[in-house]
Tab-separated table of C-alpha atoms and ligand atoms in Angstrom:
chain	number	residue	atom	x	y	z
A	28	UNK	CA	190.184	82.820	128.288
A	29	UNK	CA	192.604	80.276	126.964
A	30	UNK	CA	191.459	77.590	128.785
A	31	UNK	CA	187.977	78.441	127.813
A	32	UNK	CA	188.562	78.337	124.245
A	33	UNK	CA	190.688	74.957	124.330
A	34	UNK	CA	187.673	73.274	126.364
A	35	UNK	CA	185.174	74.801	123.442
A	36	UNK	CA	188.066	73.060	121.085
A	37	UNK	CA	187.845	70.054	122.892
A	38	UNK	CA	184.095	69.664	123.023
A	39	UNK	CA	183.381	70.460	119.276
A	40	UNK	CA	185.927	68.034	118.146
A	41	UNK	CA	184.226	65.661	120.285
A	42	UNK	CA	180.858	65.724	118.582
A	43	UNK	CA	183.143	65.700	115.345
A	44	UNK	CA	185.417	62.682	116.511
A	45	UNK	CA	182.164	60.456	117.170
A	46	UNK	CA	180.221	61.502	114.139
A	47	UNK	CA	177.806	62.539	116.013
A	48	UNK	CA	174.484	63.222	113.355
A	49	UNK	CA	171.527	65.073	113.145
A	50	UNK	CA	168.952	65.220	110.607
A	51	UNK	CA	166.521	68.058	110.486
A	52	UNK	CA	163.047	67.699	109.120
A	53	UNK	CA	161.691	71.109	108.004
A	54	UNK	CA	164.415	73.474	106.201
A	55	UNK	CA	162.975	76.836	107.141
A	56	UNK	CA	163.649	79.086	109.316
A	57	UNK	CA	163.642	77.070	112.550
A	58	UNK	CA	165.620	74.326	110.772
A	59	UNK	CA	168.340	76.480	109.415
A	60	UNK	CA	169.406	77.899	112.595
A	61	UNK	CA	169.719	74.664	114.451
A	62	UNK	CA	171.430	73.664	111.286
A	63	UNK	CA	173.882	76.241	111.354
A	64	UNK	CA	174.414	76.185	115.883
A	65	UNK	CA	175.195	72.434	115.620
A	66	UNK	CA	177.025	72.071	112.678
A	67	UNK	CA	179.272	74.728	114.768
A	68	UNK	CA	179.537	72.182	117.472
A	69	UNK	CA	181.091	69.229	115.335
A	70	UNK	CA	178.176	67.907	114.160
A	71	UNK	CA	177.112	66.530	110.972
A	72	UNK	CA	173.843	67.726	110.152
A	73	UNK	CA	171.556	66.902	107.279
A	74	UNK	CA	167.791	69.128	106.383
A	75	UNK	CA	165.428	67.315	104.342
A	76	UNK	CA	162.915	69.985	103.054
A	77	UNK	CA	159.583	69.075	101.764
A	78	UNK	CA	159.265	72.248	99.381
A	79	UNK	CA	161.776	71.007	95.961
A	80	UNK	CA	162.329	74.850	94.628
A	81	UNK	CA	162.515	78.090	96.268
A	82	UNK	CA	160.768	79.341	99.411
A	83	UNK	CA	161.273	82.832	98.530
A	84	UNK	CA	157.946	84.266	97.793
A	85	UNK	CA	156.476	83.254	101.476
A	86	UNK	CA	157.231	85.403	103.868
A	87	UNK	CA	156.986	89.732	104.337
A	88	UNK	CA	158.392	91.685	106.939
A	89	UNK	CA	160.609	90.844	109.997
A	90	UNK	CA	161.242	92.588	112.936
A	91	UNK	CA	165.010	91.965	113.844
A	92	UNK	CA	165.522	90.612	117.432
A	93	UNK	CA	168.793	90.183	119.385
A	94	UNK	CA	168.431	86.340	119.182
A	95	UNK	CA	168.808	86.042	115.647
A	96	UNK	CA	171.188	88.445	115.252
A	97	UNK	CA	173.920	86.809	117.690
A	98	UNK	CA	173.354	83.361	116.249
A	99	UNK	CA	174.027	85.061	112.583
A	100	UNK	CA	176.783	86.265	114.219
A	101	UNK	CA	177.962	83.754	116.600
A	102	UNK	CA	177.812	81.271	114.058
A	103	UNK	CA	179.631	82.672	110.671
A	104	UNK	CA	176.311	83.593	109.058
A	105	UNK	CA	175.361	87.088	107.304
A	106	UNK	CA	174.956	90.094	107.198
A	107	UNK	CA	171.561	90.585	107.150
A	108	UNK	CA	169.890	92.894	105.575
A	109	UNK	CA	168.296	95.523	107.766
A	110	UNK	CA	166.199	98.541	107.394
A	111	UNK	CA	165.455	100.600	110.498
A	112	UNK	CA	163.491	103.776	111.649
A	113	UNK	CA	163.743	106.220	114.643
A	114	UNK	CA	160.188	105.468	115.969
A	115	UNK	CA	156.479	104.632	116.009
A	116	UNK	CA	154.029	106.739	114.823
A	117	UNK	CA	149.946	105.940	116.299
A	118	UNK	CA	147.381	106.911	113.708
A	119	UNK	CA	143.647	107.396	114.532
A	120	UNK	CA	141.274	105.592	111.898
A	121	UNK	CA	139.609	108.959	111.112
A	122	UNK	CA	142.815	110.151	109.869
A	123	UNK	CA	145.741	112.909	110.966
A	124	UNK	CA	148.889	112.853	111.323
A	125	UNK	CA	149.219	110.784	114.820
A	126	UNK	CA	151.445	110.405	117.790
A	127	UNK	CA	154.716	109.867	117.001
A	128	UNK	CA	156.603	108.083	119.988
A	129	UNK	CA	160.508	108.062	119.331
A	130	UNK	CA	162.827	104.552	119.985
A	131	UNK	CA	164.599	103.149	116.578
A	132	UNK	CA	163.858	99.404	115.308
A	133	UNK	CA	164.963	96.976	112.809
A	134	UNK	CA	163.749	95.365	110.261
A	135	UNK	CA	164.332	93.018	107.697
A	136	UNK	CA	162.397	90.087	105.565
A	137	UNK	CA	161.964	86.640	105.591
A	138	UNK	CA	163.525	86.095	102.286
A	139	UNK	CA	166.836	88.130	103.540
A	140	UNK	CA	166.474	86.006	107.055
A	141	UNK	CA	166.315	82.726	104.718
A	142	UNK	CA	169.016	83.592	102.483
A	143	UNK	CA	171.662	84.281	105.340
A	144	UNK	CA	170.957	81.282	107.171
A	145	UNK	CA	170.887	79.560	104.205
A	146	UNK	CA	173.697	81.001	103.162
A	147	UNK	CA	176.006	79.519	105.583
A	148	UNK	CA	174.607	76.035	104.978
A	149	UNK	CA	176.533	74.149	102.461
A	150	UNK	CA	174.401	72.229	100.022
A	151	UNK	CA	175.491	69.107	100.596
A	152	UNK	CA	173.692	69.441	103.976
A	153	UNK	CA	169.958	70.712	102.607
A	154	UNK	CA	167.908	67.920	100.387
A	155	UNK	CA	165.107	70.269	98.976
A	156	UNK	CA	162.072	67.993	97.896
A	157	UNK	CA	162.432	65.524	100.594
A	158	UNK	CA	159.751	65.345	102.621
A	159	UNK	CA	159.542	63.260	105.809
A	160	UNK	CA	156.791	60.843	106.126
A	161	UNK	CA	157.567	58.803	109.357
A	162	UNK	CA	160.054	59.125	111.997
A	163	UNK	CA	160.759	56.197	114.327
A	164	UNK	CA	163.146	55.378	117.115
A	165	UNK	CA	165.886	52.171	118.363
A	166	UNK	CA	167.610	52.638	121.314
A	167	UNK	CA	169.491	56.109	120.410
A	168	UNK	CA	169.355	56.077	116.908
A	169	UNK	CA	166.446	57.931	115.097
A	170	UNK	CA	165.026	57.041	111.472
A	171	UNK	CA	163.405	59.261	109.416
A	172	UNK	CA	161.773	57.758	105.817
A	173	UNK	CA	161.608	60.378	103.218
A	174	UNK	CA	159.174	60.582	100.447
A	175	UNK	CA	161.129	58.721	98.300
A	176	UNK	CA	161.564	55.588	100.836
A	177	UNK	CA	164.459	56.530	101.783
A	178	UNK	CA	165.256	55.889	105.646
A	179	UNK	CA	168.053	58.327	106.891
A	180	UNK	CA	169.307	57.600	110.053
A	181	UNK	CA	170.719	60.065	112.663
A	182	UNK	CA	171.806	60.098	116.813
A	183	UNK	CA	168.644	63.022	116.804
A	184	UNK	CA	166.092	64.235	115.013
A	185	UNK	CA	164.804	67.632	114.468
A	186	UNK	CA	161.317	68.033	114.012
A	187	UNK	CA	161.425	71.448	112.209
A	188	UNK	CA	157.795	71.063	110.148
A	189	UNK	CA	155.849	74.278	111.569
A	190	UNK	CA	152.941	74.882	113.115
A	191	UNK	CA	150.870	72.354	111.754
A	192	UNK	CA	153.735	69.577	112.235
A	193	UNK	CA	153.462	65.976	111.903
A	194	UNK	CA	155.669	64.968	114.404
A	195	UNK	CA	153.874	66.998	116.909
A	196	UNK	CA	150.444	65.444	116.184
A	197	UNK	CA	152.071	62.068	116.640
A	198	UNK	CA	153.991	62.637	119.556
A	199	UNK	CA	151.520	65.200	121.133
A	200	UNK	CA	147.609	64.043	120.017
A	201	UNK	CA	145.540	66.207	122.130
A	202	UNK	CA	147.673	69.386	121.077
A	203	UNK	CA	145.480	71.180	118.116
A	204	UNK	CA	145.840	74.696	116.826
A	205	UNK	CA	143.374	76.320	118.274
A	206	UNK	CA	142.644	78.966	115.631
A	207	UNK	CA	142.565	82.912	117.632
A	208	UNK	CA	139.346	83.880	115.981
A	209	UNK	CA	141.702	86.247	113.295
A	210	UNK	CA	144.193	86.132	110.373
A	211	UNK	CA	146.329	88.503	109.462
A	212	UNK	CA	146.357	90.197	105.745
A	213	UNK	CA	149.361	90.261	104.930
A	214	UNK	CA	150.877	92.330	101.744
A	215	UNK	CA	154.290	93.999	100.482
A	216	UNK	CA	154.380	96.749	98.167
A	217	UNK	CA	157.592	97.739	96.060
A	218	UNK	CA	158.948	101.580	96.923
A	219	UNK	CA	158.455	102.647	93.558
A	220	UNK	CA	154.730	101.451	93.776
A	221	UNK	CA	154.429	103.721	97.293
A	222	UNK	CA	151.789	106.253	96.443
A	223	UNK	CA	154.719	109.259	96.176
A	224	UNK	CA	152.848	111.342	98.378
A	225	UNK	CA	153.062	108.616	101.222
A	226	UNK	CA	157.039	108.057	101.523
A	227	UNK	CA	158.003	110.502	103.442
A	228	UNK	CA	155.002	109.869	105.991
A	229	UNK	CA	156.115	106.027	106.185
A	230	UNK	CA	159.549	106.702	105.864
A	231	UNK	CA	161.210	106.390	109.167
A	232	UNK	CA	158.814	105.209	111.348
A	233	UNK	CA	156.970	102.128	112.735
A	234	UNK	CA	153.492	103.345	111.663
A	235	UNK	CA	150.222	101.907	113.588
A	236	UNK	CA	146.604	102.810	112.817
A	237	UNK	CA	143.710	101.441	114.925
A	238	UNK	CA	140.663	100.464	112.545
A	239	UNK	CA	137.069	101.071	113.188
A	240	UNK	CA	135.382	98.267	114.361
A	241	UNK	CA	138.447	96.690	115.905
A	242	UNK	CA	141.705	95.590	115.206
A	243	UNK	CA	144.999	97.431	114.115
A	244	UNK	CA	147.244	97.409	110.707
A	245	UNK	CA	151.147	98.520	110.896
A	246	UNK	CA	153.667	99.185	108.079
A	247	UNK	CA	157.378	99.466	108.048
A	248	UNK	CA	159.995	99.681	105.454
A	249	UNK	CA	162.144	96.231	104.693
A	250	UNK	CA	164.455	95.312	102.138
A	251	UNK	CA	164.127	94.917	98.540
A	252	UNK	CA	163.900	91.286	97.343
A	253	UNK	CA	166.932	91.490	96.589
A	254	UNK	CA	168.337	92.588	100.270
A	255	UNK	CA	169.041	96.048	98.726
A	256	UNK	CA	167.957	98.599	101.459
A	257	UNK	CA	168.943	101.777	99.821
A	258	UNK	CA	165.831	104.258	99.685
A	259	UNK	CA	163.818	104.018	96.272
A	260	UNK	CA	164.646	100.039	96.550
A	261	UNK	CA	163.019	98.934	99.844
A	262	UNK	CA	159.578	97.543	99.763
A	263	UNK	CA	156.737	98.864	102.078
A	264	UNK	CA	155.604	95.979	104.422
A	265	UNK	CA	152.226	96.030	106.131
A	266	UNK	CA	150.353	93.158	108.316
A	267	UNK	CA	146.186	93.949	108.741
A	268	UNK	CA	144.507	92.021	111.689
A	269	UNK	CA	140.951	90.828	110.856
A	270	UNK	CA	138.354	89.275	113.226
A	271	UNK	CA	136.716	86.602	111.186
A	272	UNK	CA	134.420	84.285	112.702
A	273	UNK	CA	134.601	80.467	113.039
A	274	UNK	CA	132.207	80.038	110.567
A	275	UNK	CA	133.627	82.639	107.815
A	276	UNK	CA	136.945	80.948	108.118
A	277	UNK	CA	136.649	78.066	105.480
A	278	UNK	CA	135.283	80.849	102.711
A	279	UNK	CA	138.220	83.334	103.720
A	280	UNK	CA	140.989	80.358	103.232
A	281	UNK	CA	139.398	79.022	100.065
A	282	UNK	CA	141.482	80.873	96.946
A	283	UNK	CA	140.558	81.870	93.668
A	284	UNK	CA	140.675	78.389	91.778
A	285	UNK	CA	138.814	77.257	94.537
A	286	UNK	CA	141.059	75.430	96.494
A	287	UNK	CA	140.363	75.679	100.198
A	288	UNK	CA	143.528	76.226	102.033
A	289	UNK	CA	144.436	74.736	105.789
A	290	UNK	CA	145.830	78.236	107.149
A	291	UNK	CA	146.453	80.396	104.440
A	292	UNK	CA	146.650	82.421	101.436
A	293	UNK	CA	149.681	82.570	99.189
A	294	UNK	CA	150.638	85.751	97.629
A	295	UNK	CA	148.813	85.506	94.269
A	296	UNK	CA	146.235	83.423	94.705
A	297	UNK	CA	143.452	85.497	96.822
A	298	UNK	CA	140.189	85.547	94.496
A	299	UNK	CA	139.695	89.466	93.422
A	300	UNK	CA	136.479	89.217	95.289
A	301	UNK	CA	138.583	88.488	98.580
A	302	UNK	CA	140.820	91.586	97.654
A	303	UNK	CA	138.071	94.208	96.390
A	304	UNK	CA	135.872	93.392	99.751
A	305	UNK	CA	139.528	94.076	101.619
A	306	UNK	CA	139.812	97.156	99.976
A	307	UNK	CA	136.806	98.716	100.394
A	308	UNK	CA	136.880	97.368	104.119
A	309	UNK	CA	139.912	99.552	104.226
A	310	UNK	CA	138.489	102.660	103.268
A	311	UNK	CA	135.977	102.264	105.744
A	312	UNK	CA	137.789	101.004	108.495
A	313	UNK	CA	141.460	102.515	108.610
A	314	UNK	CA	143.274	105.913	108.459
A	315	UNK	CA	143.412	106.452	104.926
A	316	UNK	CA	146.924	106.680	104.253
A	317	UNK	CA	146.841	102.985	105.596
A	318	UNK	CA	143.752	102.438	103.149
A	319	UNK	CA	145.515	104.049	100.188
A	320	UNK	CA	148.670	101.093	100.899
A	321	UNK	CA	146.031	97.762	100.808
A	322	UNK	CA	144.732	99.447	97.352
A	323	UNK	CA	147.593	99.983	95.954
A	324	UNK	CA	148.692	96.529	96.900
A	325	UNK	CA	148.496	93.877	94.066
A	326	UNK	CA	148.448	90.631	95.852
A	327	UNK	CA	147.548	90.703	99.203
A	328	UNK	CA	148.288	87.103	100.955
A	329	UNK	CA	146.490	85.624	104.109
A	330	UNK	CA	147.894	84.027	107.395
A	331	UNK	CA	145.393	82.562	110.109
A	332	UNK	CA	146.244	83.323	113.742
A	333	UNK	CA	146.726	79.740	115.497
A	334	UNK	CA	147.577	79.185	119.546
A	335	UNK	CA	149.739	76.176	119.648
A	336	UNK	CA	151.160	75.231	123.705
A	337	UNK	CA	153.195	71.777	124.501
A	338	UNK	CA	153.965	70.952	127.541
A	339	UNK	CA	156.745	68.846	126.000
A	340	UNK	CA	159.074	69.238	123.498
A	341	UNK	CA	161.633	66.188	123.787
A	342	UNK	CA	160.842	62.551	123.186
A	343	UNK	CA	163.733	60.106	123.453
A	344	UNK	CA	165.814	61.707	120.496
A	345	UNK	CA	162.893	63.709	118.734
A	346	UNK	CA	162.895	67.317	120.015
A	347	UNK	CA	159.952	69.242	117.903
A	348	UNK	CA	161.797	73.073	117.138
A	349	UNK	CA	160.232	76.310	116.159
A	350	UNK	CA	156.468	76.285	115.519
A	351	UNK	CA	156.370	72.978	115.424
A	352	UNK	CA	156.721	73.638	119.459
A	353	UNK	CA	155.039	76.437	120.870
A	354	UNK	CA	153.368	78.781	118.016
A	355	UNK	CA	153.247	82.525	119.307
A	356	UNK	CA	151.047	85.436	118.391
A	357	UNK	CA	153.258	87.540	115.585
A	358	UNK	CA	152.092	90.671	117.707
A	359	UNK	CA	155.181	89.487	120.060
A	360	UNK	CA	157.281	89.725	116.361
A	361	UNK	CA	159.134	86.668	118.239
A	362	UNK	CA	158.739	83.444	116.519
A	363	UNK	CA	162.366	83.951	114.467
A	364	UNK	CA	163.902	84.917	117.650
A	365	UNK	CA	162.439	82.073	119.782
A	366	UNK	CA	163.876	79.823	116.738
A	367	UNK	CA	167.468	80.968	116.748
A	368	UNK	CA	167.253	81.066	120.536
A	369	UNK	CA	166.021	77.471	120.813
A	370	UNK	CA	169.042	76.559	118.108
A	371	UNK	CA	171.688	78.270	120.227
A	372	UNK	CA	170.262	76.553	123.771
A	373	UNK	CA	170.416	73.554	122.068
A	374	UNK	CA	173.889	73.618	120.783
A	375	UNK	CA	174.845	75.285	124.176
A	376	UNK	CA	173.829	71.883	126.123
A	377	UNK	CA	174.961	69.964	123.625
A	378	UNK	CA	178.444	71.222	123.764
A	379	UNK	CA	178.420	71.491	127.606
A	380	UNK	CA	177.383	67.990	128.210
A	381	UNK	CA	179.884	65.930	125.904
A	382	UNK	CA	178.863	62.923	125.802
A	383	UNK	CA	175.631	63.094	127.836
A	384	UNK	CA	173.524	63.260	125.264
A	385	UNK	CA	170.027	63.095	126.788
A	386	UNK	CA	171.669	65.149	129.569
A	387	UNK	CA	171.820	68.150	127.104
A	388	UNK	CA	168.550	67.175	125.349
A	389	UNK	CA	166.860	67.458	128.619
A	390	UNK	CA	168.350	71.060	129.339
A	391	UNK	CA	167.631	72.061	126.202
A	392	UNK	CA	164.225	70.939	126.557
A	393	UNK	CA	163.704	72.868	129.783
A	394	UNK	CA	165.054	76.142	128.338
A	395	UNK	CA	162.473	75.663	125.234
A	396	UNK	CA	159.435	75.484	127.675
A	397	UNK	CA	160.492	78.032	129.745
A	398	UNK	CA	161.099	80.387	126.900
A	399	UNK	CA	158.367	79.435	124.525
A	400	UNK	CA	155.559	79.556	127.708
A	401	UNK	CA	156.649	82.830	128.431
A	402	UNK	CA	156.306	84.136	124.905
A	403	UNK	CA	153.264	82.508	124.059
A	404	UNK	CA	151.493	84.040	127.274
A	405	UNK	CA	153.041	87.282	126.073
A	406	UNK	CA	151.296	87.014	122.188
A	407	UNK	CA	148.128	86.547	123.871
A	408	UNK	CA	147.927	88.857	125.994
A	409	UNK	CA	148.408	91.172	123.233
A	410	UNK	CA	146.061	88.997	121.476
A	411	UNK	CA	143.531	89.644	124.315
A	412	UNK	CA	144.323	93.249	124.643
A	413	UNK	CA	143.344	93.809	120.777
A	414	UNK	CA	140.224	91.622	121.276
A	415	UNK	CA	138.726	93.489	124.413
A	416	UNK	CA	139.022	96.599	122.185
A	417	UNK	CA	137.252	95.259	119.464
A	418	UNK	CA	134.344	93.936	121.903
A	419	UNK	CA	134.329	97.532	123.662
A	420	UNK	CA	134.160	99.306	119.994
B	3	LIG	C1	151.211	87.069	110.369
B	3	LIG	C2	152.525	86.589	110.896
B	3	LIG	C3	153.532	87.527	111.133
B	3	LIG	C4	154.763	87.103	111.648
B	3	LIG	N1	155.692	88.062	111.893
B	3	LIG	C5	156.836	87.692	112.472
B	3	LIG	C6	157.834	88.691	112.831
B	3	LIG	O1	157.709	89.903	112.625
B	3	LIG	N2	158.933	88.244	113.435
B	3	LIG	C7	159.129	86.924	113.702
B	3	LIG	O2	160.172	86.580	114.264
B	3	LIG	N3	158.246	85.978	113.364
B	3	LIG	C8	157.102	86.305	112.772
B	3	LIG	N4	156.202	85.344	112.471
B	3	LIG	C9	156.490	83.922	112.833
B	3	LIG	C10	157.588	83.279	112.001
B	3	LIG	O3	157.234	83.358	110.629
B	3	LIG	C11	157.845	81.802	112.423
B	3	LIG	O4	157.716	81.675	113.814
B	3	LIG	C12	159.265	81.385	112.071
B	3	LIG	O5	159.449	81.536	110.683
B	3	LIG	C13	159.621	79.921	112.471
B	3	LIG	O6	159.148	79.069	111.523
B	3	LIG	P1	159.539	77.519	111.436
B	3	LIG	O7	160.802	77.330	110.676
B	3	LIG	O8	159.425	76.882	112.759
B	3	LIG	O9	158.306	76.980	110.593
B	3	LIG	P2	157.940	77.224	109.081
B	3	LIG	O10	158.473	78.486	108.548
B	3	LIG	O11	156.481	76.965	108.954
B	3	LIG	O12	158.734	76.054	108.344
B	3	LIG	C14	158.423	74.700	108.421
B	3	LIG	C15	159.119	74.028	107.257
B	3	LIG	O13	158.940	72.623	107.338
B	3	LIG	C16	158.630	72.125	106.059
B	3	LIG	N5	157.936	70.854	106.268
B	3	LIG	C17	156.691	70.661	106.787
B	3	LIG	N6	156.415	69.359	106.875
B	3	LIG	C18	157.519	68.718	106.435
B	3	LIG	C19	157.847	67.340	106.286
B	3	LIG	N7	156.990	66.385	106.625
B	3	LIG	N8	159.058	67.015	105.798
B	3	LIG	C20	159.958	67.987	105.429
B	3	LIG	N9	159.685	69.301	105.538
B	3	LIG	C21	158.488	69.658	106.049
B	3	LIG	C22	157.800	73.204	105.421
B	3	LIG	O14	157.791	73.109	104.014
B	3	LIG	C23	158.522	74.444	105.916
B	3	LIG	O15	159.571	74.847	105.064
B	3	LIG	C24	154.995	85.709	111.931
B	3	LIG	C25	153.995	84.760	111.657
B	3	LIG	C26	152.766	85.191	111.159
B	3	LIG	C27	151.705	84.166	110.908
């Protein structure tokens, strides 16, 4: 045990002694926890973010998984904020009170996810309005020019820019999102805005109701907004899959001013239209308890469902991270954990292999395919599994 932690010693001061650097583009959830894992190591990492302000209003409900949860840990960060329930509970469209299937679950939100990791990032490390525009390479040395013309240099680079990521169509130009054929409404409703009659039926439980002509919604409890997770200060969090066709997709994406949108619909900006059509879809189409949630929901957002597969993630000192690598179905409730697990893989071989650099980047490389493949075959067979439904409805 000694010797173990004296060789750990060893190898983070090495990464420390040579100043060895990384810069991160993309300062969300995938870039955080790489942030956090290698800064662990010895290194000296830097996140340039193309959002300037907060990110707080974009995300809803998580479902905790073991890989975030022991890089939190592993690496200083936290707590998280967690609500959890003793089980699922299956509702029929026409309505009832369902199947109820016991086996307790976690959950928690994207803000309280962003916050921790954030958390344990000092701001010296995180440039907020910096936006990457070009990364190129020299020998082992990787610069990145920022919006401002800027070029920051670094031993690697981190392409953390999500699923529709720049580096990726560079590196990768045959790769497209391949869009699933259905997004995902998406909306969060404070407790005290819980239609009273409904808390104790949500309470507790993982709550799932098939809808009508195909499809499924689900609801849990998360935090507050402000990580509180005492009852009467949680929010109810609920995710709606919707077939829309190929040809509906530009109207769905286009928001109330107008604007047409490449994936999706921020909280807010939905046209009422968009939301009144949603809500009487739901009393058509879902067990009503599930219908009476989207109504009372003020601002419904919008996510499109994209497949994204590489069959290479590493390229010289560029390694592409999070969605900007594989992007997974969210029925697998996996793309956090695949992040943090990619972050702790990396920082694994990094610290194993020293000085071998491209030694570790290969390894890590290796483990990100193998993992990301398996989870992305996983989504869509869910995905698939939902769809045959539909068609058999
Ligand atoms: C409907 C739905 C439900 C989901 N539910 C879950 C769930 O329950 N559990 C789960 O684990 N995951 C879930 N996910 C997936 C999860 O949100 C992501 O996999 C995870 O957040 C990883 O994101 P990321 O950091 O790689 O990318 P993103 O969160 O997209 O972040 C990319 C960041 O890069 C920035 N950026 C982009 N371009 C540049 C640039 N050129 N320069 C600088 N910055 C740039 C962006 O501003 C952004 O902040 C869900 C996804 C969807 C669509």
């Amino acid at each position: 045990m000694i010797l173990r932690d004296s060789t750990l010693e060893e190898r983070m001061s090495w990464h420390a002694e040579q100043g060895f650097t990384v810069g991160i583009g993309g300062g969300s959830i995938a870039g955080l926890c790489n942030a956090i894992a290698l800064r662990k190591i010895g290194a000296t990492v830097r996140i340039y973010e193309r959002v300037p302000g907060s990110m707080l209003a974009r995300g809803a409900g998580i479902v905790v998984q073991s890989e975030l949860t022991r890089l939190l840990a592993e690496n200083g960060a936290g707590p998280l904020p967690r609500t959890s329930c003793r089980g699922r509970r299956y509702l029929d469209y026409d309505g009832g009170d369902g199947v109820l299937e016991e086996g307790p679950q976690e959950f928690t939100s994207w803000e309280a996810v962003h916050a921790a990791l954030r958390a344990a990032v000092p701001d010296e490390c995180y440039h907020a309005g910096s936006e990457v525009t070009a990364v190129t390479q020299k020998a082992s040395k990787v610069m990145a020019t920022l919006v401002d013309g800027t070029v920051v240099e670094s031993d690697l680079f981190l392409s953390a820019d999500g699923s529709g990521s720049a580096t990726r169509q560079t590196m990768l130009p045959d790769v497209v999102a391949r869009y699933a054929g259905y997004v995902a409404w998406r909306g969060t409703l404070d407790e005290s805005d819980v239609p009273r009659e409904f808390l104790s039926f949500f309470d507790d439980r993982f709550t799932f109701s098939g809808a009508r002509s195909g499809g499924h919604i689900l609801a849990y409890f998360i935090p507050g907004r402000d990580g509180a997770v005492a009852a009467g200060s949680r929010r109810l969090n609920w995710v709606w899959y919707v077939h829309v066709s190929p040809t509906d997709l530009a109207g769905v994406l286009t928001d109330k001013n107008g604007l047409r949108h490449r994936s999706s619909i921020p909280r807010g900006a939905a046209p009422e239209s968009a939301v009144a059509t949603l809500q009487a879809r739901a009393s058509r189409e879902i067990h009503p308890k599930m219908a009476a949630l989207v109504s009372a929901t003020p601002d419904p957002f919008l996510q499109t469902i994209v497949d994204v597969r590489v069959s290479k993630t590493l390229f010289g000192r560029v390694l592409l991270t999070g969605d900007a690598a594989f992007v997974v179905r969210p029925h697998t409730a996996g793309g956090t954990a695949k992040a943090a697990y990619e972050a702790a893989a990396l920082a694994g071989a990094l610290n194993s292999a020293g000085a071998n650099i491209d030694v570790a980047l290969s390894s890590a490389e290796r483990q990100q395919l193998e993992y990301g493949s398996a989870l992305y075959e996983y989504g869509l067979a869910l995905g698939n599994r939902w769809l045959r439904e539909r068609r058999a409805d």
